[in-house]
mmCIF file with all atom_site columns, C-alpha atoms in Angstrom:
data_model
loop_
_atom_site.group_PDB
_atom_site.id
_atom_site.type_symbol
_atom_site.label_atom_id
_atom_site.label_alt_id
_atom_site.label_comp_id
_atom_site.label_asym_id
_atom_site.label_entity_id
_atom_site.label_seq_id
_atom_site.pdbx_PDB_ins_code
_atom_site.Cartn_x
_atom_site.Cartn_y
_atom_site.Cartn_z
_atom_site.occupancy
_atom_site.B_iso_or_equiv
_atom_site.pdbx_formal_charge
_atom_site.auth_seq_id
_atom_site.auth_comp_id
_atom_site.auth_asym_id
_atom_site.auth_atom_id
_atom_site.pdbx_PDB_model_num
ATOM 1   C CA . UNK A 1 1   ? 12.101 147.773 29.492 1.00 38.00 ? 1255 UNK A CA 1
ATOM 2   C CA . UNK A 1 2   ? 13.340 150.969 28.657 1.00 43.00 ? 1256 UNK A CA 1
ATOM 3   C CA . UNK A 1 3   ? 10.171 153.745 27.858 1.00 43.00 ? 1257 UNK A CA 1
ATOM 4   C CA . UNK A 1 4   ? 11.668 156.262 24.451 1.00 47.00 ? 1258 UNK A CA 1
ATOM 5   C CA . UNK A 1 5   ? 12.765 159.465 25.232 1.00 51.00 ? 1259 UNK A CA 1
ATOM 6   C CA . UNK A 1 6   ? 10.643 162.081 24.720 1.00 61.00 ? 1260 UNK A CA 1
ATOM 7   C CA . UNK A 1 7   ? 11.554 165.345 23.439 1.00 70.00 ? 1261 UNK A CA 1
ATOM 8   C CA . UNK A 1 8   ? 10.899 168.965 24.823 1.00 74.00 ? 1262 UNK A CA 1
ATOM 9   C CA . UNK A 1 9   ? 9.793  171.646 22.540 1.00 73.00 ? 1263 UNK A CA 1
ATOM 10  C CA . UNK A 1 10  ? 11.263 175.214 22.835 1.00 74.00 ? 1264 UNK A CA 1
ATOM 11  C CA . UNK A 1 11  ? 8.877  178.018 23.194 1.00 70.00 ? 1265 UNK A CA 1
ATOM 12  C CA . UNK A 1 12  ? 11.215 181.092 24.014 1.00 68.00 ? 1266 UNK A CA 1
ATOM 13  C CA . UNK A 1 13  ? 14.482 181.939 21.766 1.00 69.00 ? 1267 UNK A CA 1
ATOM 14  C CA . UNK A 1 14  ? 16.818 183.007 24.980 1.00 68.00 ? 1268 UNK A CA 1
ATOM 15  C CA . UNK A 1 15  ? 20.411 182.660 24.519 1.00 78.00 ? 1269 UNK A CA 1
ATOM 16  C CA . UNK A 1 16  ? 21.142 180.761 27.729 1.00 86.00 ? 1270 UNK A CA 1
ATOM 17  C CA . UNK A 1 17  ? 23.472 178.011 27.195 1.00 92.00 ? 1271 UNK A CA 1
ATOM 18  C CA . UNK A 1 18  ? 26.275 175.915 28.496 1.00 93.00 ? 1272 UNK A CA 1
ATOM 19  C CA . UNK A 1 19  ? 28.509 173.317 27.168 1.00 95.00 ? 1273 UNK A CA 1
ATOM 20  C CA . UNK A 1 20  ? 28.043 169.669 28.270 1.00 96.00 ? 1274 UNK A CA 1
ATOM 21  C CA . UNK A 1 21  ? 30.279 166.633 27.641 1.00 96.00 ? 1275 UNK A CA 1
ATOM 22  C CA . UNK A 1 22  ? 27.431 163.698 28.846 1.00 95.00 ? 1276 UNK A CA 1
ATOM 23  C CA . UNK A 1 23  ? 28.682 160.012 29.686 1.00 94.00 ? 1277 UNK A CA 1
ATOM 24  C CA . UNK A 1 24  ? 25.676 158.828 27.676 1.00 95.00 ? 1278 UNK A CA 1
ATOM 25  C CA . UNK A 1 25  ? 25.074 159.618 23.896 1.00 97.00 ? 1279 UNK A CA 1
ATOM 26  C CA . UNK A 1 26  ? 21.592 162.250 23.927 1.00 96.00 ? 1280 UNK A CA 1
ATOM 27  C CA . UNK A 1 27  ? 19.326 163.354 20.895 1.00 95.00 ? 1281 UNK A CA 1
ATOM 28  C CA . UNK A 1 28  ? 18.940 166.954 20.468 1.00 95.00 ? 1282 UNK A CA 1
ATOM 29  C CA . UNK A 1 29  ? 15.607 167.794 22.459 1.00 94.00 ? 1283 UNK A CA 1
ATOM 30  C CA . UNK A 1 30  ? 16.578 165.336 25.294 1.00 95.00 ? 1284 UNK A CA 1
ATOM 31  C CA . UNK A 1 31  ? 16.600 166.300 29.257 1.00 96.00 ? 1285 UNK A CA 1
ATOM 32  C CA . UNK A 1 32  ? 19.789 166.448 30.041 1.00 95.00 ? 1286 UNK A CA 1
ATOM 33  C CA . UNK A 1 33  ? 20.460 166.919 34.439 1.00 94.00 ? 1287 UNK A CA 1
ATOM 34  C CA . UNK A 1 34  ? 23.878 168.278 34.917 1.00 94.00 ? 1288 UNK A CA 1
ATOM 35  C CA . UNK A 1 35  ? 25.412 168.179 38.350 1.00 92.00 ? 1289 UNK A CA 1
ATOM 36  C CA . UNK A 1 36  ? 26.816 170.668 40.359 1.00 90.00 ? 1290 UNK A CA 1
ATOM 37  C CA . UNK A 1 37  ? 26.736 169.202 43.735 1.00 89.00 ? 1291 UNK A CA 1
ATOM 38  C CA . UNK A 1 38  ? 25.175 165.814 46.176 1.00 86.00 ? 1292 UNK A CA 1
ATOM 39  C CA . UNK A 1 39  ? 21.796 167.939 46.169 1.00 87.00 ? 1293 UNK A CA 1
ATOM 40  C CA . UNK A 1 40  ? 21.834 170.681 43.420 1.00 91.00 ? 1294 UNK A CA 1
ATOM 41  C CA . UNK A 1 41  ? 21.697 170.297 39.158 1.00 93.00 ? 1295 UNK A CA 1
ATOM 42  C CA . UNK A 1 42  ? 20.672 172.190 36.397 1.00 94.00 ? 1296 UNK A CA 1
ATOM 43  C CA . UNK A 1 43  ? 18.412 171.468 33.867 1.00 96.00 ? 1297 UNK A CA 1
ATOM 44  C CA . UNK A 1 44  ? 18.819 170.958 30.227 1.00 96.00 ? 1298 UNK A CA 1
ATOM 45  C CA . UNK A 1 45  ? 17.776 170.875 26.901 1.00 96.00 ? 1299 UNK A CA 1
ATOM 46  C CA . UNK A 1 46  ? 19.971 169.125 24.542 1.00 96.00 ? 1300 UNK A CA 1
ATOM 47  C CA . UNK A 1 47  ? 20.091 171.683 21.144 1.00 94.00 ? 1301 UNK A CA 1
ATOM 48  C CA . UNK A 1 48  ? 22.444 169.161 19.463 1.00 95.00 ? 1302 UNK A CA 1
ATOM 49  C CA . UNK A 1 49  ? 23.026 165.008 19.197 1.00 96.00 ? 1303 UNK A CA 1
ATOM 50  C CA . UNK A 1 50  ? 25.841 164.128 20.939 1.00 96.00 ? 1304 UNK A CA 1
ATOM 51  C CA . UNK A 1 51  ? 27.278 161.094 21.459 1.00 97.00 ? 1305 UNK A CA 1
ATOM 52  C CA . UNK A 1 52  ? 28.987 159.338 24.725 1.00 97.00 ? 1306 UNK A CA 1
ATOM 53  C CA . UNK A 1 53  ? 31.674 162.107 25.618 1.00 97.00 ? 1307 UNK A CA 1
ATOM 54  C CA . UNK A 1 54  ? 31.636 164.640 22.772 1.00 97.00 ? 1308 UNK A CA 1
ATOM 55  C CA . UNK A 1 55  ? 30.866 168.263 24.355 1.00 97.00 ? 1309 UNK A CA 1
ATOM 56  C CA . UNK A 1 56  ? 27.936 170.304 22.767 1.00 96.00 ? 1310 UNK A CA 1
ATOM 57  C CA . UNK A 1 57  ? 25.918 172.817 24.024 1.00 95.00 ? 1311 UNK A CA 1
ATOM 58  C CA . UNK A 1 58  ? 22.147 172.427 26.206 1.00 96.00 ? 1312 UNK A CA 1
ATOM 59  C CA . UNK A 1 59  ? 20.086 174.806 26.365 1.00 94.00 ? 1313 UNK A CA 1
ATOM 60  C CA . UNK A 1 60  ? 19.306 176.204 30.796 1.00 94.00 ? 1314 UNK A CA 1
ATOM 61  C CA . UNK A 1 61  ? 16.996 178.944 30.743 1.00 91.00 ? 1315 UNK A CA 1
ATOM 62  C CA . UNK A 1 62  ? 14.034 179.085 27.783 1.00 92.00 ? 1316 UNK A CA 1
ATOM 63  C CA . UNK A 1 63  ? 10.569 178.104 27.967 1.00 94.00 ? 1317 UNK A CA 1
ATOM 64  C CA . UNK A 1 64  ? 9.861  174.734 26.705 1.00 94.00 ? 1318 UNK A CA 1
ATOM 65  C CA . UNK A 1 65  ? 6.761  172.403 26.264 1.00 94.00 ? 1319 UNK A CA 1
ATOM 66  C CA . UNK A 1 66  ? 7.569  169.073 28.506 1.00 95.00 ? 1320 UNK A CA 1
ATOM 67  C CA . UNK A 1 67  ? 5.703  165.642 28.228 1.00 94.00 ? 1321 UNK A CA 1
ATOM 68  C CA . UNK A 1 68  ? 3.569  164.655 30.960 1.00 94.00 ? 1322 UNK A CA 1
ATOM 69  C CA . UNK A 1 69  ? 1.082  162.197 32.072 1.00 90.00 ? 1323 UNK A CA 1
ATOM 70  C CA . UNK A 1 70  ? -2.111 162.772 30.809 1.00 88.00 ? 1324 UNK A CA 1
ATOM 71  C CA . UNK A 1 71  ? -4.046 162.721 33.950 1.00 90.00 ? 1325 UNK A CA 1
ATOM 72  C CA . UNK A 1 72  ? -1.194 165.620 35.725 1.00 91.00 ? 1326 UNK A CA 1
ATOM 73  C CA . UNK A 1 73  ? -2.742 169.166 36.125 1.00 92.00 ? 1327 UNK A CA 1
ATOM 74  C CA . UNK A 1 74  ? -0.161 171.812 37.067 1.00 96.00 ? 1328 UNK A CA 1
ATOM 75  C CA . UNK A 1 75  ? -0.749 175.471 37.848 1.00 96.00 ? 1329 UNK A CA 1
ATOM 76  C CA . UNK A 1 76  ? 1.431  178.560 37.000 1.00 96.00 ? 1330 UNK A CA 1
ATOM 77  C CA . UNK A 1 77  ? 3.548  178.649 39.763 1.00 96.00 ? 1331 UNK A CA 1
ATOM 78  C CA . UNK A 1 78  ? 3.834  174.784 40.165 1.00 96.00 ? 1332 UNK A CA 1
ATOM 79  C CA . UNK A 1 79  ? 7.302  173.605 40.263 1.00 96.00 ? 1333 UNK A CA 1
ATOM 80  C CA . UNK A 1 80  ? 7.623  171.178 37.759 1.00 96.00 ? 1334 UNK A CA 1
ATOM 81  C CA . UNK A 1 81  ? 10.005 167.672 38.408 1.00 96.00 ? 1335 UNK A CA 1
ATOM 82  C CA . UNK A 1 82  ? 11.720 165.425 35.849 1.00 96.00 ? 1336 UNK A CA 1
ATOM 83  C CA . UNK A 1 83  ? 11.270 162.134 36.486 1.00 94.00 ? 1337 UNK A CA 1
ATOM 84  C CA . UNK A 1 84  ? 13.639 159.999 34.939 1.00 89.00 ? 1338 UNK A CA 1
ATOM 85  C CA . UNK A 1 85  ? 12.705 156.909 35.016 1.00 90.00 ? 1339 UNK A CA 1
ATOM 86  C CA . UNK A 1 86  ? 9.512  157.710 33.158 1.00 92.00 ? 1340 UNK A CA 1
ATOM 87  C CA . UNK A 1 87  ? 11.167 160.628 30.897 1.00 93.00 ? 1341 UNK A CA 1
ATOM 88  C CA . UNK A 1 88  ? 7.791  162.406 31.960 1.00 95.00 ? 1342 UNK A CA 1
ATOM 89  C CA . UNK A 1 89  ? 7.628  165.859 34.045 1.00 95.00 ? 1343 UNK A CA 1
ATOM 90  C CA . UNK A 1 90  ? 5.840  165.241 37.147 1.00 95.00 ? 1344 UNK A CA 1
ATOM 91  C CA . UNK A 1 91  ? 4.502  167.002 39.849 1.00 94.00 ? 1345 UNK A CA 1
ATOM 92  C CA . UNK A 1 92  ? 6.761  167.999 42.876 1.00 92.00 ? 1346 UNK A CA 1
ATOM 93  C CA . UNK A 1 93  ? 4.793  165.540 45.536 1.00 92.00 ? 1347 UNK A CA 1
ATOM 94  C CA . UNK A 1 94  ? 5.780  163.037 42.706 1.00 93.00 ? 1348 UNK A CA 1
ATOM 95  C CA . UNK A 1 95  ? 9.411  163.680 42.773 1.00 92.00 ? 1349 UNK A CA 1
ATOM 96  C CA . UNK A 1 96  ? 10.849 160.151 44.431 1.00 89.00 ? 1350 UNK A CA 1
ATOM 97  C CA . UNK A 1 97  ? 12.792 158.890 42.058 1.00 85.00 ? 1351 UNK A CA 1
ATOM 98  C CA . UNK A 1 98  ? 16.577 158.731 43.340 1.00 86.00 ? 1352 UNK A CA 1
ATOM 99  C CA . UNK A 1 99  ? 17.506 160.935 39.814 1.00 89.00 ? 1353 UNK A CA 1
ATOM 100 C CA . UNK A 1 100 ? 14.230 162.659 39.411 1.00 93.00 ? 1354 UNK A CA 1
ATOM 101 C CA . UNK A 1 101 ? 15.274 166.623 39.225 1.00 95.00 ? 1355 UNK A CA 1
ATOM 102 C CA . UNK A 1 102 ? 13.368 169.703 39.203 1.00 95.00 ? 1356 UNK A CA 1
ATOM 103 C CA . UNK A 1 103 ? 13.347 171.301 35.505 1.00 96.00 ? 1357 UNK A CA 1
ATOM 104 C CA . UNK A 1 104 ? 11.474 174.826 36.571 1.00 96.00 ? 1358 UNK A CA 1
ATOM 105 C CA . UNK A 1 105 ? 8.392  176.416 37.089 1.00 96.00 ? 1359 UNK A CA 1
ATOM 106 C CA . UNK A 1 106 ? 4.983  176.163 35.194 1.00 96.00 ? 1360 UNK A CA 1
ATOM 107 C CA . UNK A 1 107 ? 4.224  179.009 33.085 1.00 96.00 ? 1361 UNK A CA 1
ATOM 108 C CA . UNK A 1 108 ? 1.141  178.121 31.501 1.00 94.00 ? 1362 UNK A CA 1
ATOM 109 C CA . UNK A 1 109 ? -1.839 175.885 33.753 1.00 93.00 ? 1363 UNK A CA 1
ATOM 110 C CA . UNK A 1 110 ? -2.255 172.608 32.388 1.00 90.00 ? 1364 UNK A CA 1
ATOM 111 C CA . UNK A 1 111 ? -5.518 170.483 32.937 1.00 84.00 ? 1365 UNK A CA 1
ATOM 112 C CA . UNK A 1 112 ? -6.503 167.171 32.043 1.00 82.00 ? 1366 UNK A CA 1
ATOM 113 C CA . UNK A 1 113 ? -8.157 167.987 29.172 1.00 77.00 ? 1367 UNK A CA 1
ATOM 114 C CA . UNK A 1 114 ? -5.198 169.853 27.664 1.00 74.00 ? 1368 UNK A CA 1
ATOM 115 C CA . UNK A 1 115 ? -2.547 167.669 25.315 1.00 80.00 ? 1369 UNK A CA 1
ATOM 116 C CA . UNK A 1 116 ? -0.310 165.932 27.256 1.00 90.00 ? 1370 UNK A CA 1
ATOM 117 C CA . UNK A 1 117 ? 2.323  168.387 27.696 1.00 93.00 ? 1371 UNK A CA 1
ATOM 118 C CA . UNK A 1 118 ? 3.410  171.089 30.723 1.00 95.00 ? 1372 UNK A CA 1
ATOM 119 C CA . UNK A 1 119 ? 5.085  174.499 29.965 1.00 95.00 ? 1373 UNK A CA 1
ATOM 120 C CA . UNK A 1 120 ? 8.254  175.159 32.094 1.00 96.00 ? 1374 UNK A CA 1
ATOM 121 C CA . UNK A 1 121 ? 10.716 177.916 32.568 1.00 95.00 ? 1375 UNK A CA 1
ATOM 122 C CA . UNK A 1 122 ? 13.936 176.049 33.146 1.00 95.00 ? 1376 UNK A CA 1
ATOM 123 C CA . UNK A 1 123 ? 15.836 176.063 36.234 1.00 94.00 ? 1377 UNK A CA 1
ATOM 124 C CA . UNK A 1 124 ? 13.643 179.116 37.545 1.00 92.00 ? 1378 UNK A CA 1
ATOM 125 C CA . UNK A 1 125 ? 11.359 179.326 40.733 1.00 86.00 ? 1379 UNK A CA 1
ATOM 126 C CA . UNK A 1 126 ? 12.008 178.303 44.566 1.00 82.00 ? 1380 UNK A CA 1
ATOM 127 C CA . UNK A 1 127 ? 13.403 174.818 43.594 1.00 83.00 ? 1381 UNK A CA 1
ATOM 128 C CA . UNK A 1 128 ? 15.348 174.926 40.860 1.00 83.00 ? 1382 UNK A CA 1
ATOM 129 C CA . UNK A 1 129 ? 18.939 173.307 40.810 1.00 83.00 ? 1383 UNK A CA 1
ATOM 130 C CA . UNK A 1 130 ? 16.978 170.787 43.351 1.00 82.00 ? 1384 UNK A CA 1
ATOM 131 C CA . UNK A 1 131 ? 17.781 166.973 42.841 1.00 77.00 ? 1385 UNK A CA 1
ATOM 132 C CA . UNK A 1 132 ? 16.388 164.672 45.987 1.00 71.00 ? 1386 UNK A CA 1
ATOM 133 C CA . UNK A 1 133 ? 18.718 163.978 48.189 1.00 56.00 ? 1387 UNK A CA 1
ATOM 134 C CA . UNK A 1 134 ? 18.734 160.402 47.853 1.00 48.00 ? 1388 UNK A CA 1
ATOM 135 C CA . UNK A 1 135 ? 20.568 160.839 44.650 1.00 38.00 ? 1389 UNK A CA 1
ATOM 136 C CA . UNK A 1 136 ? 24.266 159.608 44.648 1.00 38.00 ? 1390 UNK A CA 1
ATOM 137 C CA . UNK A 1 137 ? 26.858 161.780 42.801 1.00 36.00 ? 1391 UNK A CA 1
ATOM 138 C CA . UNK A 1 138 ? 27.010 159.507 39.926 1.00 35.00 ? 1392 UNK A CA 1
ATOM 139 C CA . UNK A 1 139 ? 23.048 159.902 39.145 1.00 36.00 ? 1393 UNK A CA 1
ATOM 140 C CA . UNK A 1 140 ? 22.261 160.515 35.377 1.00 39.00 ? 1394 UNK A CA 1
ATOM 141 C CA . UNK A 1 141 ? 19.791 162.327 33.284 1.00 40.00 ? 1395 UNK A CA 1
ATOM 142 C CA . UNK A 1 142 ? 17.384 160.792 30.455 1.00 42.00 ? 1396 UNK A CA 1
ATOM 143 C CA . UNK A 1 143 ? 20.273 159.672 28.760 1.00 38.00 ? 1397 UNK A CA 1
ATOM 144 C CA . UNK A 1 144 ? 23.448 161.308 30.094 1.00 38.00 ? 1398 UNK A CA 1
ATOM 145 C CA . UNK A 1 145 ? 25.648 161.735 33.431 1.00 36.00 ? 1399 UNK A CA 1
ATOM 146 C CA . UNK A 1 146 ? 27.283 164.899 34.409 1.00 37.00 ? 1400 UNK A CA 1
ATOM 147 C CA . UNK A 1 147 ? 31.403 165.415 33.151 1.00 37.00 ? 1401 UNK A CA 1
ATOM 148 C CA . UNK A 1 148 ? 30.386 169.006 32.232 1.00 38.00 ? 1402 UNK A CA 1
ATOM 149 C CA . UNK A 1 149 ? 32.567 172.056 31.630 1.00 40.00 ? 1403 UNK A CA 1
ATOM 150 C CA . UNK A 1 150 ? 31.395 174.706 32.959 1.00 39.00 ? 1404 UNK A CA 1
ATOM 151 C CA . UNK A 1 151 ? 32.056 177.056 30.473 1.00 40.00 ? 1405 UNK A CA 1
ATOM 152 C CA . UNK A 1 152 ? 28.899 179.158 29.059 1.00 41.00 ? 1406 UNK A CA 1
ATOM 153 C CA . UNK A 1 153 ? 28.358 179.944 25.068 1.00 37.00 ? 1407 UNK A CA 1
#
C-alpha cells in the first residue's frame, strides 16, 4: 500500500532552482531526486504541480522542514537521507533503500520530543548528491524519475 506523500516546508527564500521534466506527476512541496549519475543526485523541492512530463522548476538549495519518524533525533551536522519508500527523512545509518538519497545536512537538532519534522539544508554537507550505490539508473524520487534539463532559473 502506498504511504501519502508528505510535503516539505521552506524555511529560507534562496533563489536556487532548476528546471525538471519528472516521469511521474509531483505536488508542489514533493521530494523530487534528480539524477546526475549511477551514484550521485540532487535533491529537490517541487515549487509547482506538475504532471507526468511537463517541465517546472524544484527548488536545490533552501532550508526546509522535512517529515520524519517521530522517534529519529538528528544533530546539526547530521546528514540527513530521504527514504523513499517511507517519504520520511531518515538518518544516514538508515539509508538502505535502493532509491533512498541524501537531501542535506541538519541545521537545527531535533529530539524526540520535538514535532515530527528535521530541518535540512539541501544538497549541502559531505554527502550531498549521494544516492546508494545499489540504485539502478532508472531509480525514482517520491513521485518522479529523472528526464531533467539541466538548465537553471
Amino acid at each position: 500500500m502506498a504511504r501519502e506523500a508528505l510535503l516539505a516546508k521552506r524555511i529560507t527564500d534562496q533563489d536556487a532552482t532548476m528546471r525538471h521534466t519528472p516521469v511521474d506527476a509531483v505536488t508542489a512541496g514533493q521530494v523530487v531526486k534528480v539524477d546526475i549519475s549511477a551514484t550521485r543526485c540532487i535533491a529537490g523541492v517541487a515549487l509547482e504541480t506538475l504532471a507526468a512530463g511537463a517541465t517546472g522548476t524544484i527548488d536545490i538549495a533552501n532550508v526546509y522542514d522535512f517529515p520524519c519518524g517521530s522517534a529519529e533525533t538528528f544533530s546539526a551536522g547530521d546528514q540527513v537521507f530521504w527514504d523513499h519508500e517511507g517519504n520520511l527523512a531518515i538518518p544516514q545509518a538508515l539509508a538502505n533503500g535502493k532509491d533512498d538519497f541524501c537531501l542535506g545536512t541538519c541545521v537545527k537538532a531535533r529530539e524526540i520530543s520535538d514535532k515530527a519534522y528535521v530541518r535540512v539544508r539541501l544538497n549541502f554537507g559531505d554527502q550531498a548528491y549521494v544516492r546508494n550505490s545499489s540504485s539502478s539508473s532508472s531509480s525514482s524520487s517520491s513521485s518522479s524519475s529523472s528526464s531533467s534539463s539541466s538548465s537553471n532559473s
